[in-house]
Short mmCIF file of C-alpha atoms and ligand atoms in Angstrom, two decimals:
data_model
loop_
_atom_site.label_atom_id
_atom_site.label_comp_id
_atom_site.label_asym_id
_atom_site.label_seq_id
_atom_site.Cartn_x
_atom_site.Cartn_y
_atom_site.Cartn_z
CA MET A 829 48.42 184.88 -145.53
CA LYS A 830 45.75 187.34 -144.42
CA PRO A 831 42.06 186.31 -144.49
CA GLU A 832 41.29 188.36 -147.63
CA THR A 833 43.99 186.46 -149.54
CA MET A 834 43.15 183.06 -148.04
CA ALA A 835 39.47 183.49 -148.91
CA ILE A 836 40.41 183.78 -152.57
CA HIS A 837 43.41 181.47 -152.92
CA ALA A 838 43.23 178.73 -150.26
CA GLY A 839 42.15 175.46 -151.87
CA ARG A 840 41.89 176.95 -155.37
CA GLN A 841 42.57 174.24 -157.96
CA PRO A 842 42.95 175.81 -161.41
CA ASP A 843 42.11 173.50 -164.31
CA ASP A 844 45.31 172.24 -165.94
CA GLY A 845 43.43 170.88 -168.94
CA SER A 846 41.79 174.10 -170.10
CA GLY A 847 43.61 176.80 -168.15
CA ALA A 848 40.28 178.00 -166.72
CA VAL A 849 40.88 180.38 -163.81
CA ALA A 850 37.46 179.92 -162.22
CA GLU A 851 37.38 176.36 -160.96
CA PRO A 852 35.34 173.94 -163.07
CA ILE A 853 32.45 172.07 -161.43
CA THR A 854 33.22 168.36 -161.43
CA LEU A 855 29.92 166.53 -161.61
CA SER A 856 31.29 163.06 -162.36
CA VAL A 857 30.24 160.41 -159.87
CA THR A 858 33.07 158.01 -160.71
CA TYR A 859 36.75 158.34 -161.66
CA GLN A 860 38.88 156.35 -164.11
CA ARG A 861 41.57 153.97 -162.87
CA ASP A 862 45.08 153.69 -164.31
CA PRO A 863 46.20 150.50 -166.11
CA ASP A 864 47.72 149.28 -162.83
CA GLY A 865 44.34 149.70 -161.12
CA THR A 866 45.31 152.75 -159.03
CA TYR A 867 43.65 156.18 -158.74
CA PRO A 868 46.58 158.54 -159.37
CA ARG A 869 44.55 161.73 -158.70
CA GLY A 870 43.10 160.46 -155.43
CA TYR A 871 39.42 160.49 -156.42
CA PHE A 872 37.42 157.34 -157.08
CA TYR A 873 33.74 158.02 -156.14
CA THR A 874 32.01 161.33 -155.51
CA THR A 875 30.71 160.81 -151.95
CA ALA A 876 34.22 159.70 -150.95
CA GLY A 877 35.93 162.70 -152.54
CA ASN A 878 35.26 165.44 -155.10
CA PRO A 879 37.56 168.27 -156.24
CA ASN A 880 35.02 171.02 -155.48
CA ARG A 881 34.38 169.70 -151.99
CA GLN A 882 38.09 169.35 -151.36
CA SER A 883 38.73 172.96 -152.45
CA LEU A 884 35.99 174.19 -150.14
CA GLU A 885 37.26 172.16 -147.20
CA ILE A 886 40.82 173.45 -147.61
CA CYS A 887 39.53 177.02 -147.82
CA ALA A 888 37.39 176.71 -144.66
CA LYS A 889 40.19 175.01 -142.76
CA SER A 890 42.61 177.81 -143.64
CA LEU A 891 40.21 180.58 -142.61
CA GLU A 892 39.47 178.98 -139.23
CA GLY A 893 43.11 178.01 -138.66
CA GLY A 894 42.22 174.35 -138.10
CA GLY A 895 43.78 170.95 -138.74
CA GLU A 896 40.98 169.39 -140.78
CA SER A 897 37.66 170.36 -142.30
CA VAL A 898 34.68 168.21 -143.34
CA ALA A 899 31.77 169.54 -145.42
CA PHE A 900 28.14 168.40 -145.11
CA ALA A 901 24.89 169.00 -146.97
CA SER A 902 23.52 171.44 -144.34
CA GLY A 903 24.45 173.14 -141.09
CA SER A 904 22.12 170.76 -139.25
CA MET A 905 23.80 167.72 -140.82
CA ALA A 906 27.21 169.06 -139.74
CA ILE A 907 25.94 169.62 -136.17
CA SER A 908 24.43 166.12 -136.12
CA ALA A 909 27.75 164.65 -137.27
CA ILE A 910 29.62 166.40 -134.44
CA LEU A 911 27.09 165.28 -131.81
CA ARG A 912 27.26 161.69 -133.06
CA THR A 913 31.07 161.58 -133.12
CA CYS A 914 31.78 163.43 -129.84
CA LEU A 915 29.04 161.63 -127.91
CA ARG A 916 28.12 157.99 -127.35
CA PRO A 917 24.99 156.53 -125.73
CA GLY A 918 25.21 157.36 -122.00
CA ASP A 919 27.15 160.61 -122.55
CA HIS A 920 26.04 164.10 -121.55
CA VAL A 921 26.39 167.51 -123.23
CA VAL A 922 26.06 171.04 -121.80
CA VAL A 923 24.16 173.40 -124.12
CA PRO A 924 23.08 177.06 -123.88
CA THR A 925 19.46 177.66 -122.80
CA ASP A 926 18.95 179.71 -125.96
CA THR A 927 20.79 177.32 -128.27
CA PHE A 928 19.87 177.36 -131.96
CA GLN A 929 16.49 175.64 -132.17
CA GLY A 930 17.67 173.18 -134.84
CA THR A 931 20.43 171.97 -132.48
CA LEU A 932 17.94 171.56 -129.65
CA ARG A 933 15.55 169.62 -131.92
CA LEU A 934 18.42 167.30 -132.91
CA LEU A 935 19.03 166.57 -129.22
CA VAL A 936 15.33 165.98 -128.53
CA ASP A 937 14.43 163.98 -131.65
CA VAL A 938 17.65 162.18 -132.60
CA LEU A 939 20.20 162.11 -129.76
CA ALA A 940 17.84 161.48 -126.83
CA PRO A 941 16.39 158.24 -128.30
CA TRP A 942 20.02 157.19 -128.86
CA GLY A 943 20.73 157.62 -125.12
CA VAL A 944 22.43 161.04 -124.94
CA SER A 945 21.34 163.49 -122.22
CA TRP A 946 21.95 167.23 -121.87
CA THR A 947 21.67 170.14 -119.48
CA ALA A 948 20.62 173.53 -120.81
CA THR A 949 22.31 176.34 -118.90
CA GLU A 950 22.93 180.10 -119.09
CA ILE A 951 26.19 179.88 -121.02
CA THR A 952 27.19 183.45 -120.18
CA GLU A 953 27.29 182.66 -116.43
CA LEU A 954 30.34 180.52 -115.81
CA ASP A 955 29.20 179.38 -112.35
CA LYS A 956 26.07 177.93 -113.88
CA VAL A 957 28.07 176.20 -116.61
CA ARG A 958 30.40 174.78 -113.94
CA SER A 959 27.52 173.27 -111.98
CA ALA A 960 25.97 171.78 -115.15
CA PHE A 961 28.86 169.33 -115.57
CA GLN A 962 28.31 165.65 -114.77
CA ASP A 963 30.76 162.74 -114.62
CA ASN A 964 29.65 161.72 -118.12
CA THR A 965 29.86 165.20 -119.70
CA LYS A 966 31.88 164.89 -122.92
CA LEU A 967 30.96 168.06 -124.77
CA VAL A 968 30.16 171.73 -124.18
CA TRP A 969 28.17 173.45 -126.94
CA ALA A 970 28.43 177.20 -127.48
CA GLU A 971 27.47 179.75 -130.12
CA SER A 972 29.70 182.79 -130.71
CA LEU A 973 26.52 184.86 -130.68
CA SER A 974 23.21 183.38 -129.60
CA ASN A 975 20.01 183.51 -131.59
CA PRO A 976 18.10 185.78 -131.37
CA LEU A 977 19.30 187.56 -128.21
CA LEU A 978 22.95 187.85 -129.29
CA LYS A 979 24.51 186.77 -126.02
CA ILE A 980 28.25 186.30 -126.32
CA ALA A 981 29.97 183.03 -125.43
CA ASP A 982 33.24 183.64 -123.57
CA ILE A 983 35.19 181.01 -125.49
CA PRO A 984 38.53 181.09 -123.61
CA SER A 985 36.74 180.63 -120.26
CA LEU A 986 34.39 177.93 -121.61
CA ALA A 987 37.35 176.07 -123.14
CA GLY A 988 39.12 176.17 -119.77
CA LEU A 989 36.05 174.75 -118.00
CA ALA A 990 35.43 172.05 -120.64
CA HIS A 991 39.04 170.89 -120.67
CA ALA A 992 39.25 170.80 -116.85
CA HIS A 993 36.36 168.29 -116.99
CA GLY A 994 37.88 166.27 -119.84
CA ALA A 995 35.23 167.51 -122.27
CA LEU A 996 35.54 169.14 -125.69
CA LEU A 997 34.24 172.61 -126.60
CA CYS A 998 32.37 173.02 -129.88
CA VAL A 999 31.49 176.52 -131.13
CA ASP A 1000 28.82 177.26 -133.72
CA ASN A 1001 30.52 180.20 -135.42
CA THR A 1002 27.79 180.87 -138.00
CA PHE A 1003 26.86 184.36 -136.73
CA VAL A 1004 30.33 185.96 -136.74
CA THR A 1005 32.42 183.78 -139.15
CA PRO A 1006 36.23 183.46 -138.95
CA ILE A 1007 36.47 187.06 -140.11
CA PHE A 1008 35.32 188.31 -136.70
CA GLN A 1009 36.34 185.41 -134.44
CA ARG A 1010 38.48 182.29 -134.74
CA PRO A 1011 37.28 180.02 -131.92
CA LEU A 1012 40.05 177.41 -132.39
CA GLU A 1013 42.65 180.07 -131.57
CA LEU A 1014 40.66 180.96 -128.43
CA GLY A 1015 40.75 177.36 -127.18
CA ALA A 1016 37.78 175.60 -128.82
CA ASP A 1017 38.28 172.08 -130.20
CA VAL A 1018 35.69 172.09 -132.98
CA VAL A 1019 33.98 174.83 -135.00
CA VAL A 1020 30.83 174.41 -137.05
CA HIS A 1021 29.15 176.65 -139.63
CA ALA A 1022 25.84 176.72 -141.38
CA SER A 1023 27.61 177.78 -144.60
CA THR A 1024 24.04 178.41 -145.79
CA LYS A 1025 24.40 181.81 -144.06
CA TYR A 1026 27.37 184.20 -144.27
CA LEU A 1027 29.96 181.85 -145.83
CA ALA A 1028 27.88 181.33 -148.97
CA GLY A 1029 26.29 184.71 -148.38
CA HIS A 1030 23.66 184.92 -151.11
CA GLY A 1031 20.79 182.85 -149.73
CA ASP A 1032 20.86 180.38 -152.61
CA VAL A 1033 22.57 177.28 -151.25
CA ALA A 1034 22.47 175.14 -148.08
CA GLY A 1035 25.59 173.67 -146.54
CA GLY A 1036 27.45 172.91 -143.35
CA ILE A 1037 31.11 172.68 -142.54
CA VAL A 1038 33.07 171.43 -139.53
CA VAL A 1039 36.63 172.47 -138.74
CA THR A 1040 38.59 170.61 -136.07
CA ARG A 1041 41.64 171.84 -134.20
CA ASP A 1042 43.64 168.68 -134.96
CA GLY A 1043 43.81 166.61 -138.11
CA ASP A 1044 43.46 163.23 -136.40
CA GLY A 1045 41.07 161.63 -133.87
CA LEU A 1046 37.78 163.46 -134.11
CA ALA A 1047 38.54 164.64 -137.66
CA ARG A 1048 39.00 161.04 -138.80
CA GLU A 1049 35.68 160.00 -137.26
CA LEU A 1050 33.87 162.92 -138.90
CA ARG A 1051 35.39 162.02 -142.27
CA LEU A 1052 34.31 158.42 -141.80
CA LEU A 1053 30.73 159.47 -141.01
CA GLN A 1054 30.73 161.79 -144.05
CA ARG A 1055 31.80 158.94 -146.33
CA ARG A 1056 29.66 156.21 -144.80
CA GLU A 1057 26.47 158.29 -144.89
CA GLY A 1058 27.21 160.38 -147.98
CA GLY A 1059 25.45 163.43 -146.48
CA VAL A 1060 27.64 165.67 -148.61
CA PRO A 1061 26.93 168.92 -150.49
CA SER A 1062 26.75 168.52 -154.28
CA PRO A 1063 29.73 169.74 -156.35
CA PHE A 1064 27.69 172.76 -157.47
CA ASP A 1065 26.74 173.57 -153.86
CA CYS A 1066 30.41 173.40 -152.84
CA TRP A 1067 31.32 175.66 -155.74
CA LEU A 1068 28.66 178.21 -154.72
CA VAL A 1069 29.81 178.27 -151.08
CA GLN A 1070 33.43 178.67 -152.08
CA ARG A 1071 32.55 181.41 -154.55
CA GLY A 1072 30.73 183.16 -151.72
CA ILE A 1073 33.72 182.85 -149.39
CA LYS A 1074 35.91 184.78 -151.85
CA THR A 1075 34.12 188.01 -150.84
CA LEU A 1076 33.42 187.03 -147.20
CA PRO A 1077 35.91 189.43 -145.54
CA TYR A 1078 34.48 192.42 -147.42
CA ARG A 1079 30.87 191.37 -146.98
CA MET A 1080 31.30 190.85 -143.23
CA ARG A 1081 32.71 194.35 -142.81
CA ALA A 1082 29.76 195.82 -144.72
CA HIS A 1083 27.20 193.71 -142.81
CA GLY A 1084 28.81 194.94 -139.57
CA GLU A 1085 28.87 198.63 -140.57
CA ASN A 1086 25.26 198.53 -141.77
CA ALA A 1087 24.10 196.72 -138.64
CA MET A 1088 25.83 199.25 -136.39
CA ALA A 1089 24.10 202.14 -138.18
CA VAL A 1090 20.70 200.39 -138.00
CA ALA A 1091 21.20 199.48 -134.32
CA GLU A 1092 22.05 203.11 -133.47
CA PHE A 1093 18.92 204.30 -135.30
CA LEU A 1094 16.70 201.76 -133.52
CA GLN A 1095 18.16 202.64 -130.14
CA GLU A 1096 16.95 206.24 -130.53
CA TYR A 1097 13.57 205.44 -132.09
CA PRO A 1098 10.71 206.09 -129.60
CA LEU A 1099 8.63 203.04 -130.62
CA VAL A 1100 11.57 200.75 -129.81
CA GLU A 1101 11.85 199.43 -126.26
CA THR A 1102 15.22 197.63 -126.35
CA VAL A 1103 17.89 196.76 -128.91
CA GLN A 1104 20.27 193.81 -128.67
CA TYR A 1105 23.46 194.27 -130.67
CA PRO A 1106 26.96 193.49 -129.33
CA GLY A 1107 28.33 196.68 -130.88
CA LEU A 1108 26.14 198.92 -128.70
CA GLU A 1109 27.47 200.07 -125.33
CA SER A 1110 24.09 199.09 -123.88
CA HIS A 1111 24.76 195.39 -124.66
CA PRO A 1112 25.41 193.74 -121.28
CA GLN A 1113 28.55 192.05 -122.64
CA HIS A 1114 29.84 194.90 -124.80
CA ARG A 1115 33.26 194.76 -123.10
CA LEU A 1116 33.61 191.06 -123.82
CA ALA A 1117 32.60 191.77 -127.42
CA LEU A 1118 35.41 194.33 -127.72
CA GLN A 1119 37.85 191.84 -126.20
CA ASN A 1120 36.99 188.69 -128.19
CA LEU A 1121 35.41 189.86 -131.45
CA ASP A 1122 36.91 191.76 -134.38
CA GLY A 1123 33.42 192.80 -135.48
CA PHE A 1124 29.86 192.47 -134.22
CA GLY A 1125 28.12 190.79 -137.13
CA GLY A 1126 24.97 191.62 -139.05
CA VAL A 1127 22.19 190.36 -136.78
CA ILE A 1128 20.20 192.63 -134.48
CA SER A 1129 17.15 191.92 -132.40
CA PHE A 1130 14.85 194.54 -130.95
CA GLN A 1131 11.64 194.76 -128.98
CA VAL A 1132 8.91 197.25 -129.80
CA ARG A 1133 6.52 199.04 -127.42
CA GLY A 1134 3.55 196.77 -128.08
CA GLY A 1135 2.67 193.14 -128.62
CA ALA A 1136 2.84 190.49 -131.34
CA ASP A 1137 0.34 192.44 -133.48
CA LEU A 1138 2.57 195.52 -133.61
CA ALA A 1139 5.70 193.46 -134.29
CA LEU A 1140 3.98 191.52 -137.10
CA ARG A 1141 2.60 194.74 -138.60
CA ILE A 1142 6.08 196.27 -138.74
CA ALA A 1143 7.51 193.11 -140.35
CA SER A 1144 4.78 193.24 -143.00
CA GLN A 1145 5.30 196.93 -143.78
CA THR A 1146 9.02 197.01 -144.52
CA LYS A 1147 9.74 197.06 -148.23
CA LEU A 1148 13.46 196.26 -148.34
CA PHE A 1149 13.61 194.01 -145.27
CA VAL A 1150 11.87 190.80 -146.38
CA HIS A 1151 9.75 189.03 -143.75
CA ALA A 1152 11.45 185.64 -143.88
CA THR A 1153 13.62 183.40 -141.75
CA SER A 1154 17.41 182.87 -142.17
CA LEU A 1155 20.27 185.36 -142.09
CA GLY A 1156 23.59 186.23 -143.62
CA GLN A 1157 22.59 187.00 -147.18
CA THR A 1158 22.73 190.05 -149.44
CA GLU A 1159 19.03 190.93 -148.91
CA SER A 1160 18.04 192.29 -145.51
CA LEU A 1161 15.58 190.06 -143.65
CA ILE A 1162 13.20 190.76 -140.78
CA GLN A 1163 11.53 188.06 -138.74
CA HIS A 1164 8.96 187.85 -135.96
CA GLN A 1165 10.65 185.02 -134.08
CA ALA A 1166 7.89 184.03 -131.63
CA SER A 1167 5.50 183.05 -134.46
CA SER A 1168 8.15 181.52 -136.74
CA PRO A 1169 8.18 177.78 -137.46
CA THR A 1170 11.83 177.85 -136.29
CA HIS A 1171 10.73 178.89 -132.79
CA GLY A 1172 7.02 178.77 -132.13
CA PRO A 1173 5.24 178.63 -128.80
CA GLY A 1174 6.96 177.34 -125.69
CA THR A 1175 10.37 178.82 -126.45
CA GLY A 1176 9.72 181.72 -124.09
CA LEU A 1177 10.61 184.40 -126.62
CA ALA A 1178 9.11 187.86 -126.19
CA GLU A 1179 6.11 188.41 -128.48
CA ASN A 1180 7.28 191.94 -129.33
CA LEU A 1181 10.71 190.84 -130.57
CA LEU A 1182 11.89 191.24 -134.15
CA ARG A 1183 15.16 189.88 -135.51
CA LEU A 1184 16.97 191.61 -138.35
CA SER A 1185 19.57 190.18 -140.65
CA VAL A 1186 21.07 193.38 -141.99
CA GLY A 1187 22.06 192.89 -145.61
CA LEU A 1188 24.32 194.70 -148.03
CA GLU A 1189 21.97 197.46 -149.23
CA HIS A 1190 22.90 201.05 -148.27
CA ALA A 1191 22.42 201.70 -144.55
CA ALA A 1192 20.51 204.95 -145.21
CA ASP A 1193 17.91 203.09 -147.30
CA LEU A 1194 17.56 200.39 -144.66
CA ILE A 1195 17.01 202.96 -141.91
CA GLU A 1196 14.40 204.78 -144.02
CA ASP A 1197 12.68 201.43 -144.65
CA LEU A 1198 12.39 200.71 -140.92
CA ARG A 1199 11.33 204.28 -140.14
CA GLY A 1200 8.63 204.05 -142.82
CA ALA A 1201 7.31 200.77 -141.41
CA MET A 1202 7.07 202.17 -137.86
CA GLU A 1203 6.06 205.78 -138.51
CA ASN A 1204 2.31 205.24 -138.57
CA ASP A 1205 2.27 203.36 -135.29
CA LEU A 1206 4.46 206.00 -133.70
CA GLN A 1207 1.93 208.71 -134.70
CA VAL A 1208 -0.93 206.62 -133.30
CA ALA A 1209 0.95 206.11 -130.02
CA ARG A 1210 1.67 209.86 -129.78
CA THR A 1211 -1.97 210.79 -130.42
CA LYS A 1212 -3.11 208.36 -127.74
CA CYS A 1213 -0.59 209.90 -125.36
CA LYS A 1214 -1.92 213.44 -126.04
CA ASP A 1215 -5.55 212.35 -125.62
CA ALA A 1216 -4.82 210.71 -122.27
C1 PLP B 2739 20.93 178.15 -139.87
C2 PLP B 2739 21.74 177.74 -138.72
C3 PLP B 2739 22.06 176.39 -138.51
C4 PLP B 2739 21.51 175.26 -139.37
O1 PLP B 2739 21.93 175.32 -140.69
P1 PLP B 2739 21.05 174.68 -141.88
O2 PLP B 2739 21.94 174.76 -143.06
O3 PLP B 2739 19.82 175.52 -141.99
O4 PLP B 2739 20.72 173.28 -141.49
C5 PLP B 2739 22.86 176.08 -137.42
N1 PLP B 2739 23.32 177.04 -136.58
C6 PLP B 2739 23.04 178.34 -136.75
C7 PLP B 2739 23.57 179.34 -135.78
C8 PLP B 2739 22.24 178.74 -137.82
O5 PLP B 2739 21.93 180.05 -137.96
#
């Protein structure tokens, strides 16, 4: 089946009782036993198994082409589960220098006290990754596209390096989704998503999902952790994510087309210093993007000719782009990263950088919105130039 068909049909469990086509939400915590004491439908307690969660897991597994899939209550919970199953006290993990801040905070606040160490390295330079390995390295962490600079992880090469050292490769595929890249097919062992973002797609539910290449080993340990801790998404949350996935292939195409149009506009706009978007020829890894990705995603970052004050002013003057964190939803979002609680001081991010999550509005309206927010400052800059 093609992704468009899988997104709609994989895992779908129509209701035999009522004939309902849209799947019912099963809120029951407990399930009735047969006279012989068995559970003929396989469910007995909601944190151990729930029809909505099972549907979602089957759907995610199909889209990523994996052997098993395990859903969690948030992307961070899913990442934590992977770190705590792939690593033991005394183990070491290689992570990108610009890894998602939530992943870094998990290492600092949760994994380090537990006895796990890590080396942060420039994941796009394979020599540096090679020299980051230690005898106790068990895991390499990569993100299909990094946040917010949109560097591209070369998954086949990273998988080769990890496997040569007896380590696993995990890819956070949140930014591009299986519609634009299937990391397991490129050699990764585990894929994780903040389904909060593009999978659910509407900015109204948090969730995380892990897909493993094989159905045994690691998958069994993840399932065990999910059941023991019960850090699962509610049935309604699972239903919302799966409902979102039904339109994922079409939404991703639209996010990508809109982002390309916005990136091309920004690239030509005089108040803009640089634009980072993998679809632009100016992206340092554009060739790798063409090779490994089927689309470039909906996130752009750009730097303006000025400081934090100019960047913040622009973010406050857009009318369609909402100044808020997160990404991957219908509404376009703009964010000044350096002053955001998700980054903050000490992360070395440029003060004049803005990140866009390009939504599903019309590209022409989005471009006009950005032009409108920057126009005044452009005039001021031009006047200053003339006076000088
Ligand atoms: C948002 C995000 C996460 C964390 O997901 P939450 O559901 O917010 O915990 C992890 N990785 C990436 C790339 C993200 O964008």
